[in-house]
PDB file of C-alpha atoms in Angstrom:
ATOM      1  CA  ALA K   1     125.570-237.422 103.430  1.00  0.00           C
ATOM      2  CA  GLN K   2     124.750-234.257 101.354  1.00  0.00           C
ATOM      3  CA  SER K   3     126.839-231.940  99.764  1.00  0.00           C
ATOM      4  CA  VAL K   4     126.895-229.069  97.287  1.00  0.00           C
ATOM      5  CA  THR K   5     129.381-228.005  94.272  1.00  0.00           C
ATOM      6  CA  GLN K   6     129.480-224.595  93.014  1.00  0.00           C
ATOM      7  CA  LEU K   7     131.422-224.647  89.610  1.00  0.00           C
ATOM      8  CA  GLY K   8     133.376-221.215  89.402  1.00  0.00           C
ATOM      9  CA  SER K   9     134.205-218.980  92.720  1.00  0.00           C
ATOM     10  CA  HIS K  10     133.918-216.085  90.119  1.00  0.00           C
ATOM     11  CA  VAL K  11     131.692-215.243  86.981  1.00  0.00           C
ATOM     12  CA  SER K  12     131.703-211.981  85.078  1.00  0.00           C
ATOM     13  CA  VAL K  13     129.260-211.127  82.560  1.00  0.00           C
ATOM     14  CA  SER K  14     128.333-208.182  80.859  1.00  0.00           C
ATOM     15  CA  GLU K  15     125.282-205.954  81.113  1.00  0.00           C
ATOM     16  CA  GLY K  16     122.404-207.714  79.172  1.00  0.00           C
ATOM     17  CA  ALA K  17     124.030-210.885  79.251  1.00  0.00           C
ATOM     18  CA  LEU K  18     122.853-214.426  79.933  1.00  0.00           C
ATOM     19  CA  VAL K  19     124.050-215.397  83.473  1.00  0.00           C
ATOM     20  CA  LEU K  20     124.492-218.841  84.144  1.00  0.00           C
ATOM     21  CA  LEU K  21     125.566-220.146  87.762  1.00  0.00           C
ATOM     22  CA  ARG K  22     126.333-223.884  88.235  1.00  0.00           C
ATOM     23  CA  CYS K  23     125.524-225.867  91.138  1.00  0.00           C
ATOM     24  CA  ASN K  24     125.903-229.607  91.598  1.00  0.00           C
ATOM     25  CA  TYR K  25     124.483-231.739  94.543  1.00  0.00           C
ATOM     26  CA  SER K  26     125.132-234.826  95.895  1.00  0.00           C
ATOM     27  CA  SER K  27     122.071-236.395  97.950  1.00  0.00           C
ATOM     28  CA  SER K  28     121.585-239.890  99.259  1.00  0.00           C
ATOM     29  CA  VAL K  29     117.273-238.971  99.488  1.00  0.00           C
ATOM     30  CA  PRO K  30     115.229-236.734  97.440  1.00  0.00           C
ATOM     31  CA  PRO K  31     116.853-232.959  97.644  1.00  0.00           C
ATOM     32  CA  TYR K  32     115.482-229.908  98.337  1.00  0.00           C
ATOM     33  CA  LEU K  33     117.238-227.275  96.980  1.00  0.00           C
ATOM     34  CA  PHE K  34     117.611-223.290  97.201  1.00  0.00           C
ATOM     35  CA  TRP K  35     119.468-220.535  95.540  1.00  0.00           C
ATOM     36  CA  TYR K  36     120.278-217.731  98.035  1.00  0.00           C
ATOM     37  CA  VAL K  37     121.795-214.058  97.182  1.00  0.00           C
ATOM     38  CA  GLN K  38     123.960-212.021  99.446  1.00  0.00           C
ATOM     39  CA  TYR K  39     124.343-208.364  98.313  1.00  0.00           C
ATOM     40  CA  PRO K  40     127.530-206.886 100.253  1.00  0.00           C
ATOM     41  CA  ASN K  41     127.085-206.283 103.814  1.00  0.00           C
ATOM     42  CA  GLN K  42     123.983-207.649 103.891  1.00  0.00           C
ATOM     43  CA  GLY K  43     122.388-210.967 105.059  1.00  0.00           C
ATOM     44  CA  LEU K  44     121.131-213.781 102.994  1.00  0.00           C
ATOM     45  CA  GLN K  45     118.159-213.599 100.915  1.00  0.00           C
ATOM     46  CA  LEU K  46     116.331-216.401  99.271  1.00  0.00           C
ATOM     47  CA  LEU K  47     116.115-216.014  95.606  1.00  0.00           C
ATOM     48  CA  LEU K  48     114.250-219.612  94.848  1.00  0.00           C
ATOM     49  CA  LYS K  49     113.835-223.220  96.020  1.00  0.00           C
ATOM     50  CA  TYR K  50     112.686-226.637  94.671  1.00  0.00           C
ATOM     51  CA  THR K  51     110.900-228.948  96.579  1.00  0.00           C
ATOM     52  CA  THR K  52     108.829-231.316  94.775  1.00  0.00           C
ATOM     53  CA  GLY K  53     106.531-230.943  91.384  1.00  0.00           C
ATOM     54  CA  ALA K  54     107.956-228.840  88.893  1.00  0.00           C
ATOM     55  CA  THR K  55     111.257-228.880  87.702  1.00  0.00           C
ATOM     56  CA  LEU K  56     111.598-225.500  86.365  1.00  0.00           C
ATOM     57  CA  VAL K  57     111.452-222.956  89.442  1.00  0.00           C
ATOM     58  CA  LYS K  58     111.228-219.335  89.128  1.00  0.00           C
ATOM     59  CA  GLY K  59     112.161-216.994  91.584  1.00  0.00           C
ATOM     60  CA  ILE K  60     112.383-213.240  92.449  1.00  0.00           C
ATOM     61  CA  ASN K  61     114.352-210.708  90.128  1.00  0.00           C
ATOM     62  CA  GLY K  62     114.031-212.783  87.056  1.00  0.00           C
ATOM     63  CA  PHE K  63     116.249-215.797  88.071  1.00  0.00           C
ATOM     64  CA  GLU K  64     115.173-219.366  87.556  1.00  0.00           C
ATOM     65  CA  ALA K  65     116.630-222.665  88.168  1.00  0.00           C
ATOM     66  CA  GLU K  66     115.863-226.034  86.957  1.00  0.00           C
ATOM     67  CA  PHE K  67     116.311-229.437  88.841  1.00  0.00           C
ATOM     68  CA  LYS K  68     117.603-231.729  86.605  1.00  0.00           C
ATOM     69  CA  LYS K  69     118.072-235.503  88.711  1.00  0.00           C
ATOM     70  CA  SER K  70     119.724-237.452  86.309  1.00  0.00           C
ATOM     71  CA  GLU K  71     122.740-234.424  85.997  1.00  0.00           C
ATOM     72  CA  THR K  72     122.361-234.189  89.776  1.00  0.00           C
ATOM     73  CA  SER K  73     122.455-230.313  88.967  1.00  0.00           C
ATOM     74  CA  PHE K  74     120.321-227.085  89.808  1.00  0.00           C
ATOM     75  CA  HIS K  75     121.907-224.408  87.592  1.00  0.00           C
ATOM     76  CA  LEU K  76     120.712-220.871  88.090  1.00  0.00           C
ATOM     77  CA  THR K  77     120.004-218.505  85.211  1.00  0.00           C
ATOM     78  CA  LYS K  78     118.666-215.359  84.002  1.00  0.00           C
ATOM     79  CA  PRO K  79     118.378-214.072  80.633  1.00  0.00           C
ATOM     80  CA  SER K  80     119.842-210.375  81.128  1.00  0.00           C
ATOM     81  CA  ALA K  81     122.126-209.580  83.714  1.00  0.00           C
ATOM     82  CA  HIS K  82     121.676-205.771  85.547  1.00  0.00           C
ATOM     83  CA  MET K  83     124.264-204.147  87.304  1.00  0.00           C
ATOM     84  CA  SER K  84     122.212-204.962  90.283  1.00  0.00           C
ATOM     85  CA  ASP K  85     122.869-208.741  90.475  1.00  0.00           C
ATOM     86  CA  ALA K  86     126.479-208.311  91.226  1.00  0.00           C
ATOM     87  CA  ALA K  87     126.516-210.272  94.798  1.00  0.00           C
ATOM     88  CA  GLU K  88     127.632-213.476  95.826  1.00  0.00           C
ATOM     89  CA  TYR K  89     124.965-216.558  95.105  1.00  0.00           C
ATOM     90  CA  PHE K  90     124.759-219.770  97.605  1.00  0.00           C
ATOM     91  CA  CYS K  91     123.515-222.990  96.461  1.00  0.00           C
ATOM     92  CA  ALA K  92     122.237-225.217  99.166  1.00  0.00           C
ATOM     93  CA  VAL K  93     120.488-228.415  99.694  1.00  0.00           C
ATOM     94  CA  THR K  94     118.671-230.054 102.722  1.00  0.00           C
ATOM     95  CA  ALA K  95     117.076-233.415 103.085  1.00  0.00           C
ATOM     96  CA  ASN K  96     113.454-232.771 103.570  1.00  0.00           C
ATOM     97  CA  GLN K  97     111.053-230.783 105.309  1.00  0.00           C
ATOM     98  CA  ALA K  98     112.375-231.432 108.966  1.00  0.00           C
ATOM     99  CA  GLY K  99     116.074-231.485 107.800  1.00  0.00           C
ATOM    100  CA  THR K 100     118.123-229.937 110.648  1.00  0.00           C
ATOM    101  CA  ALA K 101     120.825-228.375 108.335  1.00  0.00           C
ATOM    102  CA  LEU K 102     121.164-226.316 104.893  1.00  0.00           C
ATOM    103  CA  ILE K 103     124.265-227.787 103.332  1.00  0.00           C
ATOM    104  CA  PHE K 104     125.968-224.515 101.339  1.00  0.00           C
ATOM    105  CA  GLY K 105     127.878-224.719  98.323  1.00  0.00           C
ATOM    106  CA  LYS K 106     131.235-222.285  98.441  1.00  0.00           C
ATOM    107  CA  GLY K 107     129.637-219.329  96.702  1.00  0.00           C
ATOM    108  CA  THR K 108     130.144-217.921  93.111  1.00  0.00           C
ATOM    109  CA  THR K 109     130.507-214.133  92.852  1.00  0.00           C
ATOM    110  CA  LEU K 110     128.763-212.435  90.403  1.00  0.00           C
ATOM    111  CA  SER K 111     130.161-209.374  88.470  1.00  0.00           C
ATOM    112  CA  VAL K 112     128.530-207.371  86.056  1.00  0.00           C
ATOM    113  CA  SER K 113     130.415-204.968  83.962  1.00  0.00           C
ATOM    114  CA  SER K 114     128.376-202.255  81.813  1.00  0.00           C
TER     115      SER K 114
ATOM    116  CA  GLU S   1     107.349-207.852 110.362  1.00  0.00           C
ATOM    117  CA  ALA S   2     109.060-211.318 110.399  1.00  0.00           C
ATOM    118  CA  GLN S   3     112.491-210.789 111.763  1.00  0.00           C
ATOM    119  CA  VAL S   4     115.569-212.366 112.609  1.00  0.00           C
ATOM    120  CA  THR S   5     117.326-210.014 115.092  1.00  0.00           C
ATOM    121  CA  GLN S   6     121.067-210.476 115.824  1.00  0.00           C
ATOM    122  CA  ASN S   7     123.233-208.367 118.323  1.00  0.00           C
ATOM    123  CA  PRO S   8     125.721-207.222 118.073  1.00  0.00           C
ATOM    124  CA  ARG S   9     126.205-206.567 114.134  1.00  0.00           C
ATOM    125  CA  TYR S  10     130.026-205.330 114.457  1.00  0.00           C
ATOM    126  CA  LEU S  11     132.319-206.714 117.502  1.00  0.00           C
ATOM    127  CA  ILE S  12     136.363-206.620 117.696  1.00  0.00           C
ATOM    128  CA  THR S  13     137.153-208.566 120.824  1.00  0.00           C
ATOM    129  CA  VAL S  14     140.244-210.040 122.443  1.00  0.00           C
ATOM    130  CA  THR S  15     141.104-213.601 122.523  1.00  0.00           C
ATOM    131  CA  GLY S  16     139.858-215.199 125.850  1.00  0.00           C
ATOM    132  CA  LYS S  17     137.359-212.537 126.524  1.00  0.00           C
ATOM    133  CA  LYS S  18     133.580-214.391 126.875  1.00  0.00           C
ATOM    134  CA  LEU S  19     131.126-213.140 124.718  1.00  0.00           C
ATOM    135  CA  THR S  20     127.537-213.945 123.898  1.00  0.00           C
ATOM    136  CA  VAL S  21     126.102-213.373 120.254  1.00  0.00           C
ATOM    137  CA  THR S  22     122.247-212.827 120.632  1.00  0.00           C
ATOM    138  CA  CYS S  23     119.531-213.947 117.983  1.00  0.00           C
ATOM    139  CA  SER S  24     116.062-213.354 118.611  1.00  0.00           C
ATOM    140  CA  GLN S  25     112.941-214.447 116.261  1.00  0.00           C
ATOM    141  CA  ASN S  26     109.730-213.108 116.414  1.00  0.00           C
ATOM    142  CA  MET S  27     107.835-215.803 114.231  1.00  0.00           C
ATOM    143  CA  ASN S  28     107.266-218.501 117.240  1.00  0.00           C
ATOM    144  CA  HIS S  29     109.831-220.580 114.767  1.00  0.00           C
ATOM    145  CA  GLU S  30     110.695-223.895 116.735  1.00  0.00           C
ATOM    146  CA  TYR S  31     113.689-224.138 114.549  1.00  0.00           C
ATOM    147  CA  MET S  32     116.918-222.175 114.793  1.00  0.00           C
ATOM    148  CA  SER S  33     120.197-222.455 113.671  1.00  0.00           C
ATOM    149  CA  TRP S  34     123.436-220.721 113.873  1.00  0.00           C
ATOM    150  CA  TYR S  35     126.131-220.449 110.551  1.00  0.00           C
ATOM    151  CA  ARG S  36     129.512-219.157 110.172  1.00  0.00           C
ATOM    152  CA  GLN S  37     130.896-217.791 107.121  1.00  0.00           C
ATOM    153  CA  ASP S  38     134.304-217.648 105.915  1.00  0.00           C
ATOM    154  CA  PRO S  39     135.642-216.456 102.600  1.00  0.00           C
ATOM    155  CA  GLY S  40     136.200-219.575  99.881  1.00  0.00           C
ATOM    156  CA  LEU S  41     134.416-221.908 102.487  1.00  0.00           C
ATOM    157  CA  GLY S  42     130.988-220.923 102.410  1.00  0.00           C
ATOM    158  CA  LEU S  43     127.977-221.247 105.156  1.00  0.00           C
ATOM    159  CA  ARG S  44     129.077-223.553 107.494  1.00  0.00           C
ATOM    160  CA  GLN S  45     126.294-224.439 110.730  1.00  0.00           C
ATOM    161  CA  ILE S  46     127.435-224.694 114.140  1.00  0.00           C
ATOM    162  CA  TYR S  47     124.656-225.465 116.183  1.00  0.00           C
ATOM    163  CA  TYR S  48     120.852-225.984 115.926  1.00  0.00           C
ATOM    164  CA  SER S  49     118.286-226.317 117.665  1.00  0.00           C
ATOM    165  CA  MET S  50     114.740-228.355 116.680  1.00  0.00           C
ATOM    166  CA  ASN S  51     112.809-226.621 119.782  1.00  0.00           C
ATOM    167  CA  VAL S  52     113.194-225.183 123.198  1.00  0.00           C
ATOM    168  CA  GLU S  53     115.818-226.970 125.353  1.00  0.00           C
ATOM    169  CA  VAL S  54     116.833-229.131 122.121  1.00  0.00           C
ATOM    170  CA  THR S  55     120.041-228.477 120.501  1.00  0.00           C
ATOM    171  CA  ASP S  56     122.839-230.191 118.921  1.00  0.00           C
ATOM    172  CA  LYS S  57     125.890-229.769 116.814  1.00  0.00           C
ATOM    173  CA  GLY S  58     126.663-228.794 113.483  1.00  0.00           C
ATOM    174  CA  ASP S  59     129.505-229.457 111.732  1.00  0.00           C
ATOM    175  CA  VAL S  60     131.743-226.620 113.451  1.00  0.00           C
ATOM    176  CA  PRO S  61     130.744-226.762 116.911  1.00  0.00           C
ATOM    177  CA  GLU S  62     134.116-226.599 118.740  1.00  0.00           C
ATOM    178  CA  GLY S  63     134.720-223.510 120.686  1.00  0.00           C
ATOM    179  CA  TYR S  64     131.117-222.412 120.941  1.00  0.00           C
ATOM    180  CA  LYS S  65     127.948-223.240 123.060  1.00  0.00           C
ATOM    181  CA  VAL S  66     124.462-222.491 122.771  1.00  0.00           C
ATOM    182  CA  SER S  67     121.577-222.247 124.846  1.00  0.00           C
ATOM    183  CA  ARG S  68     117.900-222.420 124.191  1.00  0.00           C
ATOM    184  CA  LYS S  69     115.835-221.906 127.177  1.00  0.00           C
ATOM    185  CA  GLU S  70     112.780-219.741 124.933  1.00  0.00           C
ATOM    186  CA  LYS S  71     111.540-220.233 122.066  1.00  0.00           C
ATOM    187  CA  ARG S  72     112.179-216.736 120.847  1.00  0.00           C
ATOM    188  CA  ASN S  73     115.889-216.680 121.563  1.00  0.00           C
ATOM    189  CA  PHE S  74     118.934-218.280 120.395  1.00  0.00           C
ATOM    190  CA  PRO S  75     122.370-216.889 121.605  1.00  0.00           C
ATOM    191  CA  LEU S  76     125.785-218.157 120.452  1.00  0.00           C
ATOM    192  CA  ILE S  77     128.381-218.212 123.449  1.00  0.00           C
ATOM    193  CA  LEU S  78     131.790-218.064 122.664  1.00  0.00           C
ATOM    194  CA  GLU S  79     133.813-219.001 126.306  1.00  0.00           C
ATOM    195  CA  SER S  80     137.042-218.503 125.378  1.00  0.00           C
ATOM    196  CA  PRO S  81     137.550-216.966 121.718  1.00  0.00           C
ATOM    197  CA  SER S  82     140.588-217.437 119.732  1.00  0.00           C
ATOM    198  CA  PRO S  83     141.393-215.639 116.329  1.00  0.00           C
ATOM    199  CA  ASN S  84     140.051-218.479 114.126  1.00  0.00           C
ATOM    200  CA  GLN S  85     136.821-217.713 115.215  1.00  0.00           C
ATOM    201  CA  THR S  86     136.809-214.488 113.178  1.00  0.00           C
ATOM    202  CA  SER S  87     134.217-214.796 110.860  1.00  0.00           C
ATOM    203  CA  LEU S  88     130.509-213.678 109.686  1.00  0.00           C
ATOM    204  CA  TYR S  89     128.182-215.270 111.914  1.00  0.00           C
ATOM    205  CA  PHE S  90     124.398-215.781 110.799  1.00  0.00           C
ATOM    206  CA  CYS S  91     121.325-216.770 112.902  1.00  0.00           C
ATOM    207  CA  ALA S  92     118.186-218.431 110.836  1.00  0.00           C
ATOM    208  CA  SER S  93     115.182-220.094 111.599  1.00  0.00           C
ATOM    209  CA  SER S  94     112.270-221.483 110.183  1.00  0.00           C
ATOM    210  CA  ARG S  95     108.853-223.118 111.419  1.00  0.00           C
ATOM    211  CA  THR S  96     109.965-226.420 111.178  1.00  0.00           C
ATOM    212  CA  GLY S  97     113.469-227.753 109.873  1.00  0.00           C
ATOM    213  CA  THR S  98     115.213-226.904 106.722  1.00  0.00           C
ATOM    214  CA  GLY S  99     113.121-228.373 104.257  1.00  0.00           C
ATOM    215  CA  GLY S 100     109.795-226.553 102.914  1.00  0.00           C
ATOM    216  CA  ASN S 101     109.778-223.912 104.983  1.00  0.00           C
ATOM    217  CA  THR S 102     111.065-220.623 104.334  1.00  0.00           C
ATOM    218  CA  ILE S 103     114.120-220.241 106.365  1.00  0.00           C
ATOM    219  CA  TYR S 104     114.501-216.604 107.595  1.00  0.00           C
ATOM    220  CA  PHE S 105     118.140-215.181 108.223  1.00  0.00           C
ATOM    221  CA  GLY S 106     119.357-212.626 110.482  1.00  0.00           C
ATOM    222  CA  GLU S 107     121.669-210.042 108.700  1.00  0.00           C
ATOM    223  CA  GLY S 108     124.906-211.095 110.360  1.00  0.00           C
ATOM    224  CA  SER S 109     127.182-210.388 112.870  1.00  0.00           C
ATOM    225  CA  TRP S 110     130.638-209.506 111.749  1.00  0.00           C
ATOM    226  CA  LEU S 111     133.094-210.889 114.493  1.00  0.00           C
ATOM    227  CA  THR S 112     137.218-210.040 115.054  1.00  0.00           C
ATOM    228  CA  VAL S 113     139.261-211.676 117.780  1.00  0.00           C
ATOM    229  CA  VAL S 114     142.317-210.010 117.934  1.00  0.00           C
TER     230      VAL S 114
END
């Protein structure tokens, strides 16, 4: 069985500050990991994903995440927050390429203040 | 343009009145799935389909039906909607499963059952 825990349902940062959104997973098999963003009244957009290989994954809009197997973590970071980053962020895990479901965390709402 | 199209986008209905939310993808994907999103719970899978005429339950299938008669379409059917099915629904598709391939999400369907 797989599960995802996102630490902190709300994170607030100032514009220009570091963004750190935490995600820990549980998986009995090597995981594939994802971060999605949802802007208000919109669908889900893939930010980045980890499948195999390099553990530091770069995504769109300046975001990156590092897969740390020993810590079962896949935290999302961005060096400098923009107002446009305000959205809800979801971490998700699946078992493998032929997986049947994405298991999502409960989401973290990011607020950015000027 | 690669798309997952859901209809309707917004619907208010009454308890017990059957409704269907349609989902269509133009990418010849084998895998399709339905999720519901609720505040504080993230996204949870309702049903999925690995190919035509192959469907299976996700985590929260009660009160829903699906069918996959054609590769491009995967309608979600609420035979007798109840207020606890008020939610935001997403359809998703990918070439094969949820792992290495890009998963495309529709824009969501807001459903209110009164």
